[in-house]
């Protein structure tokens, strides 16, 4: 199995990659880097500019795996590579969240953790995880449950909130090209999450992480709205539940860093052997 990091994880959130390797090592699943890979490329921006370029660059990345399974931890990378694999009939592309859910299984994840994390978590799936439904038929596009159950497997509570399935405003070029719209969407999401007093927001995409994380700082400057809700990738939480020190996951380097959250991650509830 080959890990495809994409641009955001390598350049902004390397702790996600470190956490992923830790998790797979603990599960006894062999995974190595997809050497020589490039940008996936982006499923919305690149594809809208040049479909041929999007297709050829994506095919090249798939071919680098030499028929091995490609694992991603990014919704955008997953969409591009998965769709191209489906269209061309070449390559096996998986997202770490659906792989953990379907191939590893909730029961095995529960058995693999060394401490439970009793947190109230607001999960955000991200648009590209299960859309377009034409290709991604592994879960409901309207009422998915994969991330909620993965969160509960590590001893946390997935809190329900209004606008849970709404876009965060970070993808599709919205954040870069329509800043006001992007901030409107983010503000609506954060207002709803704040109403539920969540300890953190859990995502499965580094672009969504960037939107929720850095976007909070931007809302504070542009709209005088202060939330202070930490944002983490699920694989970082799972790594901590399996025994990884929180600081090794890189959570403390996120824009919204919470001493309270880190203390809760350090402590947890030890699982009796």
Short mmCIF file of C-alpha atoms in Angstrom, two decimals:
data_model
loop_
_atom_site.label_atom_id
_atom_site.label_comp_id
_atom_site.label_asym_id
_atom_site.label_seq_id
_atom_site.Cartn_x
_atom_site.Cartn_y
_atom_site.Cartn_z
CA UNK A 1 0.00 0.00 0.00
CA UNK A 2 1.28 3.47 -0.94
CA UNK A 3 0.47 6.68 0.93
CA UNK A 4 -0.36 9.68 -1.24
CA UNK A 5 0.09 12.79 0.95
CA UNK A 6 -1.00 15.49 -1.48
CA UNK A 7 0.04 19.12 -1.14
CA UNK A 8 -1.68 20.27 2.05
CA UNK A 9 -0.44 17.50 4.34
CA UNK A 10 3.19 17.75 3.24
CA UNK A 11 3.30 21.54 3.27
CA UNK A 12 1.03 22.49 6.17
CA UNK A 13 0.07 19.50 8.31
CA UNK A 14 2.90 16.94 8.37
CA UNK A 15 1.60 15.70 11.72
CA UNK A 16 -1.24 14.01 9.86
CA UNK A 17 1.23 11.91 7.88
CA UNK A 18 3.24 11.05 11.00
CA UNK A 19 0.04 10.02 12.76
CA UNK A 20 -1.10 7.88 9.83
CA UNK A 21 2.14 5.88 9.75
CA UNK A 22 1.90 5.36 13.51
CA UNK A 23 -1.67 4.07 13.23
CA UNK A 24 -0.88 1.69 10.39
CA UNK A 25 2.19 0.35 12.18
CA UNK A 26 0.07 -0.35 15.26
CA UNK A 27 -2.51 -2.13 13.11
CA UNK A 28 0.22 -4.23 11.47
CA UNK A 29 -0.59 -2.89 8.00
CA UNK A 30 2.33 -2.20 5.69
CA UNK A 31 2.33 1.24 4.04
CA UNK A 32 5.06 3.24 2.37
CA UNK A 33 5.34 6.62 0.57
CA UNK A 34 4.26 7.00 -3.05
CA UNK A 35 7.61 8.31 -4.20
CA UNK A 36 7.67 10.84 -7.03
CA UNK A 37 4.04 11.88 -6.66
CA UNK A 38 2.84 15.39 -7.46
CA UNK A 39 -0.33 17.38 -6.78
CA UNK A 40 -3.31 15.07 -7.39
CA UNK A 41 -4.30 17.61 -9.10
CA UNK A 42 -7.13 19.55 -7.44
CA UNK A 43 -10.53 18.15 -8.44
CA UNK A 44 -12.33 21.46 -8.92
CA UNK A 45 -9.87 24.16 -9.87
CA UNK A 46 -7.55 22.18 -12.16
CA UNK A 47 -10.37 20.19 -13.70
CA UNK A 48 -12.33 23.34 -14.56
CA UNK A 49 -9.28 24.92 -16.24
CA UNK A 50 -8.10 21.87 -18.18
CA UNK A 51 -9.79 18.50 -17.95
CA UNK A 52 -6.99 16.90 -20.00
CA UNK A 53 -4.29 18.21 -17.66
CA UNK A 54 -6.27 17.04 -14.62
CA UNK A 55 -6.66 13.58 -16.14
CA UNK A 56 -3.06 13.11 -17.28
CA UNK A 57 -1.46 14.27 -14.03
CA UNK A 58 -3.83 12.09 -12.05
CA UNK A 59 -3.11 9.07 -14.24
CA UNK A 60 0.62 9.60 -13.72
CA UNK A 61 0.18 9.51 -9.94
CA UNK A 62 -1.85 6.32 -10.15
CA UNK A 63 0.72 4.67 -12.41
CA UNK A 64 3.47 5.43 -9.87
CA UNK A 65 1.80 2.99 -7.48
CA UNK A 66 2.49 0.14 -9.92
CA UNK A 67 -0.87 -1.53 -9.20
CA UNK A 68 -0.49 -1.16 -5.43
CA UNK A 69 -3.33 0.39 -3.44
CA UNK A 70 -3.11 4.16 -2.99
CA UNK A 71 -4.12 5.51 0.43
CA UNK A 72 -5.10 9.15 0.94
CA UNK A 73 -6.04 11.26 3.96
CA UNK A 74 -7.43 14.14 1.88
CA UNK A 75 -10.91 14.38 0.39
CA UNK A 76 -9.77 16.31 -2.67
CA UNK A 77 -6.98 13.89 -3.51
CA UNK A 78 -9.42 11.04 -2.95
CA UNK A 79 -11.95 12.52 -5.37
CA UNK A 80 -9.43 13.08 -8.16
CA UNK A 81 -7.59 9.77 -7.92
CA UNK A 82 -10.69 7.69 -7.21
CA UNK A 83 -12.64 9.17 -10.10
CA UNK A 84 -9.76 8.71 -12.54
CA UNK A 85 -9.25 5.14 -11.37
CA UNK A 86 -12.95 4.45 -11.90
CA UNK A 87 -12.97 6.03 -15.35
CA UNK A 88 -9.80 4.35 -16.59
CA UNK A 89 -10.24 1.01 -14.84
CA UNK A 90 -6.71 1.32 -13.44
CA UNK A 91 -5.67 1.68 -9.84
CA UNK A 92 -7.18 1.08 -6.40
CA UNK A 93 -7.67 4.29 -4.41
CA UNK A 94 -8.84 4.43 -0.80
CA UNK A 95 -9.54 7.14 1.74
CA UNK A 96 -8.16 6.36 5.18
CA UNK A 97 -11.54 6.97 6.84
CA UNK A 98 -13.51 4.51 4.72
CA UNK A 99 -10.60 2.05 4.80
CA UNK A 100 -10.53 2.10 8.60
CA UNK A 101 -14.29 1.69 8.72
CA UNK A 102 -14.76 -1.08 6.16
CA UNK A 103 -11.44 -2.96 6.09
CA UNK A 104 -10.10 -2.56 9.62
CA UNK A 105 -13.49 -2.37 11.30
CA UNK A 106 -14.85 -0.61 14.36
CA UNK A 107 -14.30 -3.59 16.68
CA UNK A 108 -10.62 -3.89 15.76
CA UNK A 109 -10.13 -0.16 16.26
CA UNK A 110 -11.67 -0.38 19.72
CA UNK A 111 -9.33 -3.26 20.59
CA UNK A 112 -6.30 -1.37 19.27
CA UNK A 113 -6.56 1.72 21.47
CA UNK A 114 -4.72 2.06 24.77
CA UNK A 115 -6.82 4.90 26.12
CA UNK A 116 -10.28 6.25 25.42
CA UNK A 117 -10.73 9.93 24.64
CA UNK A 118 -13.94 11.10 26.37
CA UNK A 119 -14.51 14.17 24.24
CA UNK A 120 -17.48 15.91 22.68
CA UNK A 121 -16.58 16.13 19.00
CA UNK A 122 -18.29 17.84 16.09
CA UNK A 123 -17.53 15.84 12.97
CA UNK A 124 -17.31 17.39 9.52
CA UNK A 125 -17.20 15.01 6.56
CA UNK A 126 -16.34 17.47 3.80
CA UNK A 127 -18.02 17.56 0.40
CA UNK A 128 -15.54 15.47 -1.58
CA UNK A 129 -15.52 12.47 0.77
CA UNK A 130 -18.76 10.95 -0.53
CA UNK A 131 -19.53 13.06 -3.60
CA UNK A 132 -20.07 12.65 -6.50
CA UNK A 133 -22.36 9.77 -5.65
CA UNK A 134 -22.03 8.47 -9.20
CA UNK A 135 -18.67 6.99 -8.22
CA UNK A 136 -18.75 6.84 -4.43
CA UNK A 137 -21.40 4.38 -3.42
CA UNK A 138 -19.86 3.21 -0.13
CA UNK A 139 -22.06 5.41 2.09
CA UNK A 140 -25.11 7.65 2.05
CA UNK A 141 -24.54 11.11 0.62
CA UNK A 142 -27.29 12.53 2.85
CA UNK A 143 -26.83 10.66 6.12
CA UNK A 144 -23.33 9.20 6.35
CA UNK A 145 -22.29 7.53 9.59
CA UNK A 146 -18.67 6.46 9.00
CA UNK A 147 -16.91 9.30 10.81
CA UNK A 148 -19.43 9.39 13.64
CA UNK A 149 -18.81 5.71 14.39
CA UNK A 150 -15.04 6.09 14.06
CA UNK A 151 -15.16 8.89 16.64
CA UNK A 152 -17.24 6.78 19.00
CA UNK A 153 -14.77 3.89 18.61
CA UNK A 154 -12.10 5.93 20.45
CA UNK A 155 -14.44 6.71 23.34
CA UNK A 156 -15.68 10.11 22.17
CA UNK A 157 -19.20 11.39 21.58
CA UNK A 158 -20.17 12.64 18.14
CA UNK A 159 -22.42 15.61 18.83
CA UNK A 160 -25.13 16.50 16.39
CA UNK A 161 -25.39 20.08 15.21
CA UNK A 162 -27.28 22.16 12.67
CA UNK A 163 -25.82 22.38 9.18
CA UNK A 164 -23.64 19.35 9.85
CA UNK A 165 -23.60 18.31 6.19
CA UNK A 166 -23.10 21.82 4.81
CA UNK A 167 -19.86 22.76 3.03
CA UNK A 168 -17.28 24.53 5.21
CA UNK A 169 -16.48 26.95 2.37
CA UNK A 170 -12.87 25.87 2.02
CA UNK A 171 -12.83 23.92 -1.24
CA UNK A 172 -13.62 24.36 -4.89
CA UNK A 173 -11.73 27.64 -5.10
CA UNK A 174 -14.35 29.33 -2.89
CA UNK A 175 -11.86 30.26 -0.18
CA UNK A 176 -9.51 31.84 -2.70
CA UNK A 177 -11.99 33.29 -5.18
CA UNK A 178 -15.06 34.19 -3.12
CA UNK A 179 -13.78 35.12 0.31
CA UNK A 180 -17.05 36.58 1.60
CA UNK A 181 -19.01 33.48 0.62
CA UNK A 182 -16.35 31.28 2.20
CA UNK A 183 -16.51 33.21 5.45
CA UNK A 184 -20.32 33.20 5.43
CA UNK A 185 -20.39 29.40 5.23
CA UNK A 186 -17.71 29.01 7.88
CA UNK A 187 -19.46 31.40 10.26
CA UNK A 188 -22.74 29.48 9.95
CA UNK A 189 -20.95 26.19 10.69
CA UNK A 190 -19.00 27.56 13.64
CA UNK A 191 -22.06 29.23 15.18
CA UNK A 192 -23.87 25.88 15.09
CA UNK A 193 -20.90 23.96 16.52
CA UNK A 194 -20.41 26.50 19.31
CA UNK A 195 -24.04 26.01 20.36
CA UNK A 196 -23.20 22.37 21.15
CA UNK A 197 -20.13 23.15 23.32
CA UNK A 198 -17.86 20.75 21.39
CA UNK A 199 -14.30 20.12 22.58
CA UNK A 200 -13.05 20.07 18.99
CA UNK A 201 -14.00 19.81 15.34
CA UNK A 202 -12.92 16.57 13.66
CA UNK A 203 -12.24 16.47 9.93
CA UNK A 204 -10.85 13.94 7.46
CA UNK A 205 -9.44 16.45 4.99
CA UNK A 206 -6.54 18.89 5.45
CA UNK A 207 -8.26 21.52 3.30
CA UNK A 208 -11.28 21.48 5.63
CA UNK A 209 -8.84 21.58 8.56
CA UNK A 210 -7.22 24.69 7.11
CA UNK A 211 -10.60 26.34 6.58
CA UNK A 212 -11.83 25.70 10.12
CA UNK A 213 -8.44 26.36 11.72
CA UNK A 214 -7.03 29.42 9.94
CA UNK A 215 -10.53 30.57 9.00
CA UNK A 216 -11.34 31.15 12.66
CA UNK A 217 -8.47 33.61 12.90
CA UNK A 218 -9.68 35.35 9.76
CA UNK A 219 -13.23 35.66 11.11
CA UNK A 220 -11.83 37.14 14.30
CA UNK A 221 -10.05 39.84 12.27
CA UNK A 222 -12.74 40.53 9.68
CA UNK A 223 -15.96 40.05 11.67
CA UNK A 224 -14.84 40.24 15.29
CA UNK A 225 -16.09 36.68 15.87
CA UNK A 226 -14.06 34.58 18.31
CA UNK A 227 -14.74 30.85 18.67
CA UNK A 228 -11.55 29.16 19.87
CA UNK A 229 -12.65 25.66 18.80
CA UNK A 230 -9.64 23.40 18.05
CA UNK A 231 -9.64 21.44 14.80
CA UNK A 232 -8.01 18.03 14.29
CA UNK A 233 -7.83 15.32 11.65
CA UNK A 234 -9.33 12.03 12.81
CA UNK A 235 -6.09 10.15 12.22
CA UNK A 236 -4.37 12.43 14.75
CA UNK A 237 -6.93 11.51 17.40
CA UNK A 238 -6.70 7.81 16.60
CA UNK A 239 -2.91 7.94 16.90
CA UNK A 240 -3.21 9.51 20.37
CA UNK A 241 -5.78 6.88 21.39
CA UNK A 242 -3.28 4.21 20.28
CA UNK A 243 -0.53 5.68 22.47
CA UNK A 244 1.17 8.40 20.43
CA UNK A 245 2.17 11.50 22.39
CA UNK A 246 -0.15 14.39 21.38
CA UNK A 247 2.75 16.73 20.56
CA UNK A 248 4.03 14.27 17.96
CA UNK A 249 0.78 14.61 16.01
CA UNK A 250 1.40 18.32 15.45
CA UNK A 251 -1.92 19.40 16.99
CA UNK A 252 -0.18 22.08 19.04
CA UNK A 253 0.98 23.78 15.82
CA UNK A 254 -2.54 24.34 14.51
CA UNK A 255 -3.68 27.97 14.54
CA UNK A 256 -6.33 27.24 17.17
CA UNK A 257 -4.33 25.44 19.84
CA UNK A 258 -6.14 24.47 23.02
CA UNK A 259 -4.33 23.67 26.25
CA UNK A 260 -7.56 22.15 27.58
CA UNK A 261 -7.86 19.79 24.61
CA UNK A 262 -4.22 18.72 24.79
CA UNK A 263 -4.56 18.04 28.53
CA UNK A 264 -7.59 15.86 27.86
CA UNK A 265 -5.70 13.99 25.13
CA UNK A 266 -2.73 13.40 27.43
CA UNK A 267 -4.92 12.10 30.23
CA UNK A 268 -7.66 10.14 28.48
CA UNK A 269 -9.05 7.01 30.14
CA UNK A 270 -6.62 4.13 30.14
CA UNK A 271 -7.99 0.87 28.76
CA UNK A 272 -7.57 -2.07 31.08
CA UNK A 273 -5.64 -4.96 29.53
#
